[in-house]
Coordinates of C-alpha atoms and ligand atoms in Angstrom, one line a residue:
M1 CA 13.9 -20.8 -7.2
P2 CA 13.5 -23.2 -4.4
D3 CA 13.8 -22.2 -0.7
Q4 CA 13.7 -18.5 -1.6
R5 CA 11.7 -16.1 0.6
L6 CA 10.5 -12.8 -0.9
F7 CA 9.6 -9.5 0.8
F8 CA 9.0 -5.9 -0.1
A9 CA 11.3 -3.5 1.6
L10 CA 12.9 -0.1 1.7
W11 CA 16.6 -0.3 1.0
P12 CA 18.9 2.5 2.1
E13 CA 21.3 4.1 -0.4
A14 CA 25.0 4.3 0.4
E15 CA 24.7 7.6 2.3
V16 CA 22.0 6.3 4.7
R17 CA 23.8 3.1 5.1
E18 CA 26.9 5.0 6.1
A19 CA 24.9 7.0 8.6
L20 CA 23.6 3.7 10.1
L21 CA 27.0 2.3 10.3
Q22 CA 28.1 5.5 12.1
Q23 CA 25.3 5.0 14.6
L24 CA 26.5 1.4 15.2
S25 CA 30.1 2.6 15.7
V26 CA 29.1 4.9 18.5
G27 CA 26.4 2.6 20.0
P28 CA 27.0 0.1 22.7
Q29 CA 28.7 -3.2 22.4
V30 CA 26.1 -5.8 21.4
K31 CA 26.6 -9.5 21.7
G32 CA 25.0 -10.6 18.4
R33 CA 25.5 -10.8 14.7
R34 CA 25.7 -7.5 12.9
H35 CA 24.0 -7.3 9.6
N36 CA 26.3 -7.1 6.6
P37 CA 26.0 -3.3 5.6
N38 CA 24.4 -4.3 2.3
D39 CA 21.7 -6.2 4.2
L40 CA 20.4 -3.2 6.2
H41 CA 16.7 -2.7 5.2
M42 CA 13.2 -2.0 6.4
T43 CA 10.7 -4.7 5.6
L44 CA 7.3 -3.5 4.3
V45 CA 5.5 -6.7 3.6
F46 CA 6.8 -10.3 4.0
L47 CA 5.6 -12.7 1.3
G48 CA 7.5 -15.8 2.2
Q49 CA 8.1 -18.7 -0.2
L50 CA 6.0 -18.6 -3.3
Q51 CA 5.1 -20.5 -6.4
G52 CA 6.7 -19.2 -9.5
R53 CA 3.5 -18.1 -11.2
K54 CA 2.6 -15.7 -8.3
L55 CA 5.6 -13.6 -9.1
A56 CA 3.9 -11.9 -12.1
C57 CA 0.9 -11.0 -9.8
I58 CA 3.2 -9.6 -7.2
E59 CA 5.0 -7.4 -9.7
Q60 CA 1.7 -6.2 -11.0
A61 CA 0.6 -5.4 -7.5
A62 CA 3.8 -3.3 -6.9
E63 CA 3.3 -1.6 -10.2
S64 CA -0.3 -0.6 -9.2
V65 CA 0.7 1.0 -5.9
S66 CA 1.0 4.7 -6.3
G67 CA 3.3 5.6 -3.4
Q68 CA 4.7 9.0 -2.5
R69 CA 8.2 9.9 -1.4
F70 CA 8.7 10.6 2.3
E71 CA 11.4 11.1 4.9
L72 CA 12.2 8.7 7.7
S73 CA 13.8 9.9 10.9
L74 CA 15.4 6.9 12.5
D75 CA 15.5 8.3 16.0
H76 CA 15.2 5.5 18.5
T77 CA 16.6 2.0 19.2
G78 CA 15.2 -1.1 20.9
Y79 CA 15.3 -4.8 21.5
W80 CA 12.7 -7.4 20.8
P81 CA 13.3 -10.6 22.8
R82 CA 11.3 -13.0 20.7
P83 CA 13.1 -12.5 17.4
K84 CA 16.2 -11.5 19.4
I85 CA 17.0 -8.4 17.3
V86 CA 18.3 -5.0 18.0
W87 CA 16.7 -2.4 15.8
I88 CA 16.6 1.3 14.9
A89 CA 13.3 2.8 14.0
P90 CA 11.3 6.0 13.5
Q91 CA 9.3 7.1 16.6
S92 CA 6.5 8.1 14.3
T93 CA 5.5 6.4 11.1
P94 CA 5.0 8.8 8.3
E95 CA 1.6 8.7 6.7
P96 CA 3.0 7.9 3.2
L97 CA 4.7 4.8 4.7
I98 CA 1.5 3.6 6.2
Q99 CA -0.3 4.2 2.8
L100 CA 2.5 2.3 1.0
V101 CA 2.2 -0.7 3.2
D102 CA -1.6 -0.7 3.1
G103 CA -1.6 -0.2 -0.6
L104 CA 0.7 -3.1 -1.1
K105 CA -1.3 -5.4 1.1
Q106 CA -4.5 -4.4 -0.7
Q107 CA -3.0 -5.2 -4.0
L108 CA -1.4 -8.4 -2.8
A109 CA -4.8 -9.7 -1.5
G110 CA -5.6 -10.1 -5.2
C111 CA -2.7 -12.5 -5.5
G112 CA -3.9 -14.6 -2.6
F113 CA -1.9 -13.2 0.3
E114 CA -3.6 -13.0 3.6
P115 CA -3.1 -9.6 5.1
E116 CA -0.8 -9.6 8.2
R117 CA -3.0 -9.1 11.3
R118 CA -0.2 -7.6 13.4
T119 CA 0.2 -3.9 13.4
Y120 CA 3.0 -2.8 11.1
R121 CA 6.1 -1.7 13.1
P122 CA 8.7 -0.2 10.8
H123 CA 12.3 -1.0 11.9
V124 CA 15.8 -1.7 10.6
T125 CA 17.4 -4.7 12.2
L126 CA 21.0 -3.9 13.3
Y127 CA 21.8 -7.1 15.1
R128 CA 20.4 -10.5 14.8
K129 CA 20.7 -13.3 17.4
A130 CA 21.4 -10.6 19.9
Q131 CA 21.5 -10.6 23.6
R132 CA 19.1 -8.3 25.4
I133 CA 20.3 -4.7 25.5
T134 CA 18.9 -1.6 27.1
P135 CA 17.9 0.8 24.2
W136 CA 20.4 3.6 23.8
Q137 CA 19.9 7.2 23.2
L138 CA 21.0 8.5 19.7
A139 CA 23.0 11.7 19.7
K140 CA 21.2 12.5 16.5
P141 CA 18.7 10.7 14.3
S142 CA 19.6 9.3 10.9
Q143 CA 17.6 10.9 8.2
W144 CA 16.5 8.6 5.3
P145 CA 14.8 10.2 2.2
V146 CA 12.8 7.3 0.8
K147 CA 12.5 7.4 -3.0
E148 CA 11.8 3.8 -3.9
F149 CA 10.8 0.4 -2.7
V150 CA 12.1 -2.9 -3.7
L151 CA 11.3 -6.6 -3.9
A152 CA 14.0 -8.6 -2.3
S153 CA 14.8 -12.3 -1.7
S154 CA 16.5 -13.9 1.2
N155 CA 18.8 -16.8 0.6
N156 CA 20.8 -18.9 3.0
P157 CA 24.2 -17.3 2.4
A158 CA 27.7 -18.4 3.2
P159 CA 29.2 -16.5 6.1
N160 CA 30.0 -12.9 5.5
Q161 CA 28.0 -12.7 2.3
S162 CA 24.8 -10.7 1.8
R163 CA 21.7 -12.5 3.0
Y164 CA 19.4 -10.7 0.7
K165 CA 19.2 -9.8 -3.0
I166 CA 17.3 -7.0 -4.5
L167 CA 15.2 -8.3 -7.4
Q168 CA 13.3 -5.2 -8.6
R169 CA 12.8 -1.6 -7.7
W170 CA 9.8 0.7 -8.0
P171 CA 10.2 4.5 -7.7
L172 CA 8.0 6.6 -5.5
A173 CA 6.4 9.7 -7.0
Ligands
ATP201 P1 16.4 -16.1 8.9 O1 14.9 -16.2 9.0 O2 17.0 -17.0 7.9 O3 17.1 -16.0 10.2 P2 15.7 -13.4 8.0 O4 14.7 -13.3 9.1 O5 16.6 -12.2 7.9 O6 16.7 -14.6 8.2 P3 13.5 -13.9 6.3 O7 12.9 -14.7 7.4 O8 13.4 -14.3 4.9 O9 15.1 -13.7 6.6 O10 12.9 -12.4 6.4 C1 13.2 -11.4 5.5 C2 12.7 -10.1 6.1 O11 11.3 -10.2 6.4 C3 13.3 -9.7 7.4 O12 13.4 -8.3 7.5 C4 12.4 -10.3 8.4 O13 12.4 -9.6 9.6 C5 11.0 -10.0 7.7 N1 10.1 -11.1 8.1 C6 10.3 -12.4 8.2 N2 9.1 -13.1 8.6 C7 8.2 -12.1 8.8 C8 6.8 -12.1 9.2 N3 6.2 -13.2 9.5 N4 6.2 -10.9 9.2 C9 6.8 -9.8 8.9 N5 8.1 -9.7 8.6 C10 8.8 -10.8 8.5
MG202 MG1 13.3 -14.8 9.5

């Protein structure tokens, strides 16, 4: 699998995806590229490109993490100028989400992954390559009951195709 980047993420089910699309439809016009609905996700840990043999270690790491279910309230929007993305995010990060990310990082250290130094900032990208916008107020937050996490890969897709593929899923208790 050449040129394939891997990452752990939360992937919304159809209902949550619909809620996010609804938010988009009532949000402001944004000059940028909207994510394909199937591509909406929240990255947990980015792994990048890896050697084939590491995959077994990564799967083992995911297996070893004992995460709990939790509920996300995606309640505010924003813009980051460096990656040029418009996002929606929870104002407060639920404790089980922090534990899930920390747990994954701890396990992944055993596979040779350097832990990310930056603080984890959970968000769902809505637009890529976007021009600066002023964050907008949501009429009501989108609730997301999180029951699993996934390992996903990003490929370089043809236009209008999904950028990402879910490779494996792990349930939360
Ligand atoms: P592209 O880089 O081709 O424009 P992309 O950013 O969507 O597309 P990836 O770079 O493979 O694809 O990233 C996959 C996911 O991991 C995205 O959610 C991205 O925001 C996140 N990500 C990428 N690089 C990092 C990083 N260094 N640290 C944390 N998250 C990252
Ligand atoms: Mg990228």
